[in-house]
């Protein structure tokens, strides 16, 4: 059995990122139905077989793009949470980031406003479990850190409410990201106080 060297692993990860970048751009332009593996390959400068070798199928490739996008959201949210010291400012910062980043992210914006990519909307609605689950888990951990007296069941419900409301504000903008965060905090902070 051949052991993968650190250099070979870096090359493979670089290839994967290049393929994900190409797929994300094409998804934003064409949506799921218009995405073709050959176009991803051409855009990345590799063979179509290379794309299939790395991801296996178009669905797996799109799932990988979605998971990477979620990871970017979560990383940014965590940075904002860590930059604050209290619960209210932490929640506000993370919700504001989620709404703002969602509106500015090219792929998410095309899902929300582009006719070509509307077939990706289920990733934020009916097929949102892989998107919502890590965001809810992160929010539960952050709540437990700042409000240790909050019992696990209410914490899970409150975390899910935060995530769903933030995504709702992203999907149907009713103001600025800061105003969206104000609205979410106005609902969630009293619920936290009531349960802790």
mmCIF file with all atom_site columns, C-alpha atoms in Angstrom:
data_model
loop_
_atom_site.group_PDB
_atom_site.id
_atom_site.type_symbol
_atom_site.label_atom_id
_atom_site.label_alt_id
_atom_site.label_comp_id
_atom_site.label_asym_id
_atom_site.label_entity_id
_atom_site.label_seq_id
_atom_site.pdbx_PDB_ins_code
_atom_site.Cartn_x
_atom_site.Cartn_y
_atom_site.Cartn_z
_atom_site.occupancy
_atom_site.B_iso_or_equiv
_atom_site.pdbx_formal_charge
_atom_site.auth_seq_id
_atom_site.auth_comp_id
_atom_site.auth_asym_id
_atom_site.auth_atom_id
_atom_site.pdbx_PDB_model_num
ATOM 1   C CA . UNK A 1 1   ? 0.000   0.000  0.000   1.00 0.00 ? 1   UNK A CA 1
ATOM 2   C CA . UNK A 1 2   ? 1.410   3.364  -1.031  1.00 0.00 ? 2   UNK A CA 1
ATOM 3   C CA . UNK A 1 3   ? 1.363   6.066  1.623   1.00 0.00 ? 3   UNK A CA 1
ATOM 4   C CA . UNK A 1 4   ? 0.211   9.528  0.509   1.00 0.00 ? 4   UNK A CA 1
ATOM 5   C CA . UNK A 1 5   ? 2.928   12.091 1.074   1.00 0.00 ? 5   UNK A CA 1
ATOM 6   C CA . UNK A 1 6   ? 2.108   15.462 2.582   1.00 0.00 ? 6   UNK A CA 1
ATOM 7   C CA . UNK A 1 7   ? 2.900   17.090 -0.778  1.00 0.00 ? 7   UNK A CA 1
ATOM 8   C CA . UNK A 1 8   ? 0.581   14.727 -2.650  1.00 0.00 ? 8   UNK A CA 1
ATOM 9   C CA . UNK A 1 9   ? -2.176  15.424 -0.124  1.00 0.00 ? 9   UNK A CA 1
ATOM 10  C CA . UNK A 1 10  ? -1.713  19.186 -0.575  1.00 0.00 ? 10  UNK A CA 1
ATOM 11  C CA . UNK A 1 11  ? -1.955  18.764 -4.351  1.00 0.00 ? 11  UNK A CA 1
ATOM 12  C CA . UNK A 1 12  ? -5.138  16.694 -3.992  1.00 0.00 ? 12  UNK A CA 1
ATOM 13  C CA . UNK A 1 13  ? -6.700  19.277 -1.655  1.00 0.00 ? 13  UNK A CA 1
ATOM 14  C CA . UNK A 1 14  ? -5.713  22.059 -4.043  1.00 0.00 ? 14  UNK A CA 1
ATOM 15  C CA . UNK A 1 15  ? -7.338  20.177 -6.920  1.00 0.00 ? 15  UNK A CA 1
ATOM 16  C CA . UNK A 1 16  ? -10.476 19.651 -4.831  1.00 0.00 ? 16  UNK A CA 1
ATOM 17  C CA . UNK A 1 17  ? -10.669 23.367 -4.011  1.00 0.00 ? 17  UNK A CA 1
ATOM 18  C CA . UNK A 1 18  ? -10.170 24.270 -7.675  1.00 0.00 ? 18  UNK A CA 1
ATOM 19  C CA . UNK A 1 19  ? -13.015 21.937 -8.652  1.00 0.00 ? 19  UNK A CA 1
ATOM 20  C CA . UNK A 1 20  ? -15.269 23.323 -5.912  1.00 0.00 ? 20  UNK A CA 1
ATOM 21  C CA . UNK A 1 21  ? -14.510 26.900 -7.042  1.00 0.00 ? 21  UNK A CA 1
ATOM 22  C CA . UNK A 1 22  ? -15.365 26.026 -10.645 1.00 0.00 ? 22  UNK A CA 1
ATOM 23  C CA . UNK A 1 23  ? -18.552 24.220 -9.621  1.00 0.00 ? 23  UNK A CA 1
ATOM 24  C CA . UNK A 1 24  ? -19.678 27.092 -7.378  1.00 0.00 ? 24  UNK A CA 1
ATOM 25  C CA . UNK A 1 25  ? -19.252 29.610 -10.202 1.00 0.00 ? 25  UNK A CA 1
ATOM 26  C CA . UNK A 1 26  ? -21.129 27.413 -12.667 1.00 0.00 ? 26  UNK A CA 1
ATOM 27  C CA . UNK A 1 27  ? -23.894 26.691 -10.154 1.00 0.00 ? 27  UNK A CA 1
ATOM 28  C CA . UNK A 1 28  ? -24.350 30.417 -9.592  1.00 0.00 ? 28  UNK A CA 1
ATOM 29  C CA . UNK A 1 29  ? -24.681 30.935 -13.355 1.00 0.00 ? 29  UNK A CA 1
ATOM 30  C CA . UNK A 1 30  ? -26.657 27.854 -14.374 1.00 0.00 ? 30  UNK A CA 1
ATOM 31  C CA . UNK A 1 31  ? -28.146 26.155 -11.315 1.00 0.00 ? 31  UNK A CA 1
ATOM 32  C CA . UNK A 1 32  ? -28.188 22.422 -10.671 1.00 0.00 ? 32  UNK A CA 1
ATOM 33  C CA . UNK A 1 33  ? -29.954 21.504 -13.912 1.00 0.00 ? 33  UNK A CA 1
ATOM 34  C CA . UNK A 1 34  ? -27.461 23.476 -16.018 1.00 0.00 ? 34  UNK A CA 1
ATOM 35  C CA . UNK A 1 35  ? -24.363 22.160 -14.256 1.00 0.00 ? 35  UNK A CA 1
ATOM 36  C CA . UNK A 1 36  ? -22.393 19.678 -16.355 1.00 0.00 ? 36  UNK A CA 1
ATOM 37  C CA . UNK A 1 37  ? -19.356 17.813 -15.107 1.00 0.00 ? 37  UNK A CA 1
ATOM 38  C CA . UNK A 1 38  ? -17.530 18.454 -18.389 1.00 0.00 ? 38  UNK A CA 1
ATOM 39  C CA . UNK A 1 39  ? -17.950 22.206 -17.851 1.00 0.00 ? 39  UNK A CA 1
ATOM 40  C CA . UNK A 1 40  ? -16.562 21.937 -14.312 1.00 0.00 ? 40  UNK A CA 1
ATOM 41  C CA . UNK A 1 41  ? -13.616 19.964 -15.698 1.00 0.00 ? 41  UNK A CA 1
ATOM 42  C CA . UNK A 1 42  ? -12.977 22.470 -18.497 1.00 0.00 ? 42  UNK A CA 1
ATOM 43  C CA . UNK A 1 43  ? -13.166 25.404 -16.100 1.00 0.00 ? 43  UNK A CA 1
ATOM 44  C CA . UNK A 1 44  ? -10.704 23.709 -13.726 1.00 0.00 ? 44  UNK A CA 1
ATOM 45  C CA . UNK A 1 45  ? -8.388  22.587 -16.544 1.00 0.00 ? 45  UNK A CA 1
ATOM 46  C CA . UNK A 1 46  ? -8.747  18.864 -15.871 1.00 0.00 ? 46  UNK A CA 1
ATOM 47  C CA . UNK A 1 47  ? -10.496 15.902 -17.463 1.00 0.00 ? 47  UNK A CA 1
ATOM 48  C CA . UNK A 1 48  ? -14.122 15.060 -16.769 1.00 0.00 ? 48  UNK A CA 1
ATOM 49  C CA . UNK A 1 49  ? -12.938 11.741 -15.308 1.00 0.00 ? 49  UNK A CA 1
ATOM 50  C CA . UNK A 1 50  ? -10.884 13.658 -12.739 1.00 0.00 ? 50  UNK A CA 1
ATOM 51  C CA . UNK A 1 51  ? -14.051 15.381 -11.517 1.00 0.00 ? 51  UNK A CA 1
ATOM 52  C CA . UNK A 1 52  ? -15.851 12.040 -11.263 1.00 0.00 ? 52  UNK A CA 1
ATOM 53  C CA . UNK A 1 53  ? -12.848 10.465 -9.506  1.00 0.00 ? 53  UNK A CA 1
ATOM 54  C CA . UNK A 1 54  ? -12.879 13.218 -6.900  1.00 0.00 ? 54  UNK A CA 1
ATOM 55  C CA . UNK A 1 55  ? -16.641 13.488 -6.267  1.00 0.00 ? 55  UNK A CA 1
ATOM 56  C CA . UNK A 1 56  ? -18.339 10.480 -7.834  1.00 0.00 ? 56  UNK A CA 1
ATOM 57  C CA . UNK A 1 57  ? -21.457 12.266 -9.070  1.00 0.00 ? 57  UNK A CA 1
ATOM 58  C CA . UNK A 1 58  ? -22.937 15.661 -9.799  1.00 0.00 ? 58  UNK A CA 1
ATOM 59  C CA . UNK A 1 59  ? -25.078 15.445 -6.644  1.00 0.00 ? 59  UNK A CA 1
ATOM 60  C CA . UNK A 1 60  ? -22.030 14.709 -4.498  1.00 0.00 ? 60  UNK A CA 1
ATOM 61  C CA . UNK A 1 61  ? -20.198 17.640 -6.078  1.00 0.00 ? 61  UNK A CA 1
ATOM 62  C CA . UNK A 1 62  ? -23.099 20.003 -5.372  1.00 0.00 ? 62  UNK A CA 1
ATOM 63  C CA . UNK A 1 63  ? -23.332 18.699 -1.794  1.00 0.00 ? 63  UNK A CA 1
ATOM 64  C CA . UNK A 1 64  ? -19.604 19.399 -1.373  1.00 0.00 ? 64  UNK A CA 1
ATOM 65  C CA . UNK A 1 65  ? -20.077 22.959 -2.664  1.00 0.00 ? 65  UNK A CA 1
ATOM 66  C CA . UNK A 1 66  ? -22.962 23.467 -0.229  1.00 0.00 ? 66  UNK A CA 1
ATOM 67  C CA . UNK A 1 67  ? -20.971 22.090 2.706   1.00 0.00 ? 67  UNK A CA 1
ATOM 68  C CA . UNK A 1 68  ? -17.984 24.297 1.892   1.00 0.00 ? 68  UNK A CA 1
ATOM 69  C CA . UNK A 1 69  ? -20.266 27.338 1.710   1.00 0.00 ? 69  UNK A CA 1
ATOM 70  C CA . UNK A 1 70  ? -21.752 26.403 5.090   1.00 0.00 ? 70  UNK A CA 1
ATOM 71  C CA . UNK A 1 71  ? -18.250 26.000 6.535   1.00 0.00 ? 71  UNK A CA 1
ATOM 72  C CA . UNK A 1 72  ? -17.421 29.541 5.384   1.00 0.00 ? 72  UNK A CA 1
ATOM 73  C CA . UNK A 1 73  ? -20.577 30.863 7.081   1.00 0.00 ? 73  UNK A CA 1
ATOM 74  C CA . UNK A 1 74  ? -19.807 28.978 10.299  1.00 0.00 ? 74  UNK A CA 1
ATOM 75  C CA . UNK A 1 75  ? -16.206 30.097 10.375  1.00 0.00 ? 75  UNK A CA 1
ATOM 76  C CA . UNK A 1 76  ? -17.203 33.735 9.969   1.00 0.00 ? 76  UNK A CA 1
ATOM 77  C CA . UNK A 1 77  ? -19.924 33.417 12.587  1.00 0.00 ? 77  UNK A CA 1
ATOM 78  C CA . UNK A 1 78  ? -17.514 31.820 15.055  1.00 0.00 ? 78  UNK A CA 1
ATOM 79  C CA . UNK A 1 79  ? -14.993 34.619 14.504  1.00 0.00 ? 79  UNK A CA 1
ATOM 80  C CA . UNK A 1 80  ? -17.644 37.205 15.280  1.00 0.00 ? 80  UNK A CA 1
ATOM 81  C CA . UNK A 1 81  ? -18.863 35.274 18.334  1.00 0.00 ? 81  UNK A CA 1
ATOM 82  C CA . UNK A 1 82  ? -15.291 35.068 19.711  1.00 0.00 ? 82  UNK A CA 1
ATOM 83  C CA . UNK A 1 83  ? -14.785 38.812 19.133  1.00 0.00 ? 83  UNK A CA 1
ATOM 84  C CA . UNK A 1 84  ? -17.636 39.620 21.551  1.00 0.00 ? 84  UNK A CA 1
ATOM 85  C CA . UNK A 1 85  ? -17.841 39.185 25.300  1.00 0.00 ? 85  UNK A CA 1
ATOM 86  C CA . UNK A 1 86  ? -21.527 38.972 26.129  1.00 0.00 ? 86  UNK A CA 1
ATOM 87  C CA . UNK A 1 87  ? -24.480 36.935 24.903  1.00 0.00 ? 87  UNK A CA 1
ATOM 88  C CA . UNK A 1 88  ? -26.473 39.765 23.287  1.00 0.00 ? 88  UNK A CA 1
ATOM 89  C CA . UNK A 1 89  ? -23.598 41.178 21.261  1.00 0.00 ? 89  UNK A CA 1
ATOM 90  C CA . UNK A 1 90  ? -22.464 37.668 20.284  1.00 0.00 ? 90  UNK A CA 1
ATOM 91  C CA . UNK A 1 91  ? -25.897 36.693 18.995  1.00 0.00 ? 91  UNK A CA 1
ATOM 92  C CA . UNK A 1 92  ? -26.287 39.999 17.201  1.00 0.00 ? 92  UNK A CA 1
ATOM 93  C CA . UNK A 1 93  ? -22.887 39.710 15.528  1.00 0.00 ? 93  UNK A CA 1
ATOM 94  C CA . UNK A 1 94  ? -23.434 36.134 14.344  1.00 0.00 ? 94  UNK A CA 1
ATOM 95  C CA . UNK A 1 95  ? -26.930 36.753 12.981  1.00 0.00 ? 95  UNK A CA 1
ATOM 96  C CA . UNK A 1 96  ? -25.835 39.953 11.259  1.00 0.00 ? 96  UNK A CA 1
ATOM 97  C CA . UNK A 1 97  ? -22.897 38.103 9.694   1.00 0.00 ? 97  UNK A CA 1
ATOM 98  C CA . UNK A 1 98  ? -25.118 35.274 8.471   1.00 0.00 ? 98  UNK A CA 1
ATOM 99  C CA . UNK A 1 99  ? -27.621 37.615 6.843   1.00 0.00 ? 99  UNK A CA 1
ATOM 100 C CA . UNK A 1 100 ? -24.957 39.890 5.325   1.00 0.00 ? 100 UNK A CA 1
ATOM 101 C CA . UNK A 1 101 ? -22.758 37.045 4.086   1.00 0.00 ? 101 UNK A CA 1
ATOM 102 C CA . UNK A 1 102 ? -25.781 35.282 2.615   1.00 0.00 ? 102 UNK A CA 1
ATOM 103 C CA . UNK A 1 103 ? -26.768 38.365 0.674   1.00 0.00 ? 103 UNK A CA 1
ATOM 104 C CA . UNK A 1 104 ? -23.199 38.973 -0.537  1.00 0.00 ? 104 UNK A CA 1
ATOM 105 C CA . UNK A 1 105 ? -22.204 35.381 -1.344  1.00 0.00 ? 105 UNK A CA 1
ATOM 106 C CA . UNK A 1 106 ? -22.534 34.966 -5.115  1.00 0.00 ? 106 UNK A CA 1
ATOM 107 C CA . UNK A 1 107 ? -23.857 31.421 -4.966  1.00 0.00 ? 107 UNK A CA 1
ATOM 108 C CA . UNK A 1 108 ? -26.424 32.152 -2.252  1.00 0.00 ? 108 UNK A CA 1
ATOM 109 C CA . UNK A 1 109 ? -27.478 35.375 -3.987  1.00 0.00 ? 109 UNK A CA 1
ATOM 110 C CA . UNK A 1 110 ? -28.043 33.500 -7.230  1.00 0.00 ? 110 UNK A CA 1
ATOM 111 C CA . UNK A 1 111 ? -30.127 30.893 -5.411  1.00 0.00 ? 111 UNK A CA 1
ATOM 112 C CA . UNK A 1 112 ? -32.266 33.648 -3.957  1.00 0.00 ? 112 UNK A CA 1
ATOM 113 C CA . UNK A 1 113 ? -32.560 35.882 -6.974  1.00 0.00 ? 113 UNK A CA 1
ATOM 114 C CA . UNK A 1 114 ? -31.522 34.051 -10.099 1.00 0.00 ? 114 UNK A CA 1
ATOM 115 C CA . UNK A 1 115 ? -33.909 32.097 -12.263 1.00 0.00 ? 115 UNK A CA 1
ATOM 116 C CA . UNK A 1 116 ? -31.125 29.740 -13.359 1.00 0.00 ? 116 UNK A CA 1
ATOM 117 C CA . UNK A 1 117 ? -30.185 28.704 -9.833  1.00 0.00 ? 117 UNK A CA 1
ATOM 118 C CA . UNK A 1 118 ? -33.634 28.516 -8.271  1.00 0.00 ? 118 UNK A CA 1
ATOM 119 C CA . UNK A 1 119 ? -33.395 24.717 -8.418  1.00 0.00 ? 119 UNK A CA 1
ATOM 120 C CA . UNK A 1 120 ? -30.810 25.038 -5.608  1.00 0.00 ? 120 UNK A CA 1
ATOM 121 C CA . UNK A 1 121 ? -33.336 26.669 -3.243  1.00 0.00 ? 121 UNK A CA 1
ATOM 122 C CA . UNK A 1 122 ? -34.100 23.324 -1.545  1.00 0.00 ? 122 UNK A CA 1
ATOM 123 C CA . UNK A 1 123 ? -30.605 23.503 -0.003  1.00 0.00 ? 123 UNK A CA 1
ATOM 124 C CA . UNK A 1 124 ? -31.993 26.353 2.115   1.00 0.00 ? 124 UNK A CA 1
ATOM 125 C CA . UNK A 1 125 ? -35.519 24.975 2.527   1.00 0.00 ? 125 UNK A CA 1
ATOM 126 C CA . UNK A 1 126 ? -36.673 21.376 2.066   1.00 0.00 ? 126 UNK A CA 1
ATOM 127 C CA . UNK A 1 127 ? -33.168 19.821 1.905   1.00 0.00 ? 127 UNK A CA 1
ATOM 128 C CA . UNK A 1 128 ? -31.597 22.169 4.444   1.00 0.00 ? 128 UNK A CA 1
ATOM 129 C CA . UNK A 1 129 ? -30.686 19.591 7.115   1.00 0.00 ? 129 UNK A CA 1
ATOM 130 C CA . UNK A 1 130 ? -26.964 19.456 6.133   1.00 0.00 ? 130 UNK A CA 1
ATOM 131 C CA . UNK A 1 131 ? -26.919 23.272 6.198   1.00 0.00 ? 131 UNK A CA 1
ATOM 132 C CA . UNK A 1 132 ? -28.947 23.788 9.374   1.00 0.00 ? 132 UNK A CA 1
ATOM 133 C CA . UNK A 1 133 ? -27.543 20.974 11.545  1.00 0.00 ? 133 UNK A CA 1
ATOM 134 C CA . UNK A 1 134 ? -23.956 22.309 11.887  1.00 0.00 ? 134 UNK A CA 1
ATOM 135 C CA . UNK A 1 135 ? -25.209 25.874 12.378  1.00 0.00 ? 135 UNK A CA 1
ATOM 136 C CA . UNK A 1 136 ? -27.602 24.753 15.120  1.00 0.00 ? 136 UNK A CA 1
ATOM 137 C CA . UNK A 1 137 ? -24.878 22.674 16.805  1.00 0.00 ? 137 UNK A CA 1
ATOM 138 C CA . UNK A 1 138 ? -22.502 25.646 16.752  1.00 0.00 ? 138 UNK A CA 1
ATOM 139 C CA . UNK A 1 139 ? -25.180 27.899 18.250  1.00 0.00 ? 139 UNK A CA 1
ATOM 140 C CA . UNK A 1 140 ? -25.945 25.356 21.001  1.00 0.00 ? 140 UNK A CA 1
ATOM 141 C CA . UNK A 1 141 ? -22.234 25.212 21.923  1.00 0.00 ? 141 UNK A CA 1
ATOM 142 C CA . UNK A 1 142 ? -21.991 28.994 22.003  1.00 0.00 ? 142 UNK A CA 1
ATOM 143 C CA . UNK A 1 143 ? -25.129 29.329 24.127  1.00 0.00 ? 143 UNK A CA 1
ATOM 144 C CA . UNK A 1 144 ? -23.826 26.721 26.583  1.00 0.00 ? 144 UNK A CA 1
ATOM 145 C CA . UNK A 1 145 ? -20.583 28.655 26.860  1.00 0.00 ? 145 UNK A CA 1
ATOM 146 C CA . UNK A 1 146 ? -22.196 31.986 27.682  1.00 0.00 ? 146 UNK A CA 1
ATOM 147 C CA . UNK A 1 147 ? -25.329 30.763 29.487  1.00 0.00 ? 147 UNK A CA 1
ATOM 148 C CA . UNK A 1 148 ? -24.312 27.618 31.387  1.00 0.00 ? 148 UNK A CA 1
ATOM 149 C CA . UNK A 1 149 ? -27.606 27.642 33.346  1.00 0.00 ? 149 UNK A CA 1
ATOM 150 C CA . UNK A 1 150 ? -29.617 27.178 30.126  1.00 0.00 ? 150 UNK A CA 1
ATOM 151 C CA . UNK A 1 151 ? -30.916 23.550 30.046  1.00 0.00 ? 151 UNK A CA 1
ATOM 152 C CA . UNK A 1 152 ? -30.095 21.471 26.936  1.00 0.00 ? 152 UNK A CA 1
ATOM 153 C CA . UNK A 1 153 ? -33.653 21.174 25.541  1.00 0.00 ? 153 UNK A CA 1
ATOM 154 C CA . UNK A 1 154 ? -34.455 24.900 25.549  1.00 0.00 ? 154 UNK A CA 1
ATOM 155 C CA . UNK A 1 155 ? -30.923 25.598 24.295  1.00 0.00 ? 155 UNK A CA 1
ATOM 156 C CA . UNK A 1 156 ? -31.484 23.320 21.288  1.00 0.00 ? 156 UNK A CA 1
ATOM 157 C CA . UNK A 1 157 ? -34.863 24.913 20.523  1.00 0.00 ? 157 UNK A CA 1
ATOM 158 C CA . UNK A 1 158 ? -33.481 28.441 20.882  1.00 0.00 ? 158 UNK A CA 1
ATOM 159 C CA . UNK A 1 159 ? -30.475 27.608 18.695  1.00 0.00 ? 159 UNK A CA 1
ATOM 160 C CA . UNK A 1 160 ? -32.738 26.213 15.979  1.00 0.00 ? 160 UNK A CA 1
ATOM 161 C CA . UNK A 1 161 ? -34.913 29.330 16.220  1.00 0.00 ? 161 UNK A CA 1
ATOM 162 C CA . UNK A 1 162 ? -31.862 31.590 15.817  1.00 0.00 ? 162 UNK A CA 1
ATOM 163 C CA . UNK A 1 163 ? -30.691 29.713 12.719  1.00 0.00 ? 163 UNK A CA 1
ATOM 164 C CA . UNK A 1 164 ? -34.128 29.523 11.108  1.00 0.00 ? 164 UNK A CA 1
ATOM 165 C CA . UNK A 1 165 ? -34.842 33.208 11.736  1.00 0.00 ? 165 UNK A CA 1
ATOM 166 C CA . UNK A 1 166 ? -31.427 34.258 10.389  1.00 0.00 ? 166 UNK A CA 1
ATOM 167 C CA . UNK A 1 167 ? -31.965 32.210 7.222   1.00 0.00 ? 167 UNK A CA 1
ATOM 168 C CA . UNK A 1 168 ? -35.484 33.612 6.894   1.00 0.00 ? 168 UNK A CA 1
ATOM 169 C CA . UNK A 1 169 ? -34.123 37.166 7.040   1.00 0.00 ? 169 UNK A CA 1
ATOM 170 C CA . UNK A 1 170 ? -31.545 36.184 4.443   1.00 0.00 ? 170 UNK A CA 1
ATOM 171 C CA . UNK A 1 171 ? -34.188 34.683 2.131   1.00 0.00 ? 171 UNK A CA 1
ATOM 172 C CA . UNK A 1 172 ? -36.734 37.491 2.489   1.00 0.00 ? 172 UNK A CA 1
ATOM 173 C CA . UNK A 1 173 ? -34.898 40.704 3.344   1.00 0.00 ? 173 UNK A CA 1
ATOM 174 C CA . UNK A 1 174 ? -36.959 43.142 5.354   1.00 0.00 ? 174 UNK A CA 1
ATOM 175 C CA . UNK A 1 175 ? -34.199 45.563 6.253   1.00 0.00 ? 175 UNK A CA 1
ATOM 176 C CA . UNK A 1 176 ? -30.483 45.735 6.793   1.00 0.00 ? 176 UNK A CA 1
ATOM 177 C CA . UNK A 1 177 ? -28.522 42.808 8.257   1.00 0.00 ? 177 UNK A CA 1
ATOM 178 C CA . UNK A 1 178 ? -28.196 44.791 11.500  1.00 0.00 ? 178 UNK A CA 1
ATOM 179 C CA . UNK A 1 179 ? -31.969 45.297 11.646  1.00 0.00 ? 179 UNK A CA 1
ATOM 180 C CA . UNK A 1 180 ? -32.462 41.578 11.040  1.00 0.00 ? 180 UNK A CA 1
ATOM 181 C CA . UNK A 1 181 ? -30.106 40.823 13.930  1.00 0.00 ? 181 UNK A CA 1
ATOM 182 C CA . UNK A 1 182 ? -32.025 43.294 16.119  1.00 0.00 ? 182 UNK A CA 1
ATOM 183 C CA . UNK A 1 183 ? -35.274 41.448 15.338  1.00 0.00 ? 183 UNK A CA 1
ATOM 184 C CA . UNK A 1 184 ? -33.826 37.998 16.045  1.00 0.00 ? 184 UNK A CA 1
ATOM 185 C CA . UNK A 1 185 ? -32.302 39.179 19.328  1.00 0.00 ? 185 UNK A CA 1
ATOM 186 C CA . UNK A 1 186 ? -35.601 40.781 20.372  1.00 0.00 ? 186 UNK A CA 1
ATOM 187 C CA . UNK A 1 187 ? -37.267 37.365 20.082  1.00 0.00 ? 187 UNK A CA 1
ATOM 188 C CA . UNK A 1 188 ? -34.488 35.119 21.349  1.00 0.00 ? 188 UNK A CA 1
ATOM 189 C CA . UNK A 1 189 ? -32.943 36.977 24.284  1.00 0.00 ? 189 UNK A CA 1
ATOM 190 C CA . UNK A 1 190 ? -36.175 37.003 26.372  1.00 0.00 ? 190 UNK A CA 1
ATOM 191 C CA . UNK A 1 191 ? -36.570 33.273 25.703  1.00 0.00 ? 191 UNK A CA 1
ATOM 192 C CA . UNK A 1 192 ? -33.048 32.645 26.966  1.00 0.00 ? 192 UNK A CA 1
ATOM 193 C CA . UNK A 1 193 ? -33.704 34.705 30.091  1.00 0.00 ? 193 UNK A CA 1
ATOM 194 C CA . UNK A 1 194 ? -36.958 32.833 30.727  1.00 0.00 ? 194 UNK A CA 1
ATOM 195 C CA . UNK A 1 195 ? -35.216 29.442 30.618  1.00 0.00 ? 195 UNK A CA 1
ATOM 196 C CA . UNK A 1 196 ? -32.002 30.187 32.471  1.00 0.00 ? 196 UNK A CA 1
#
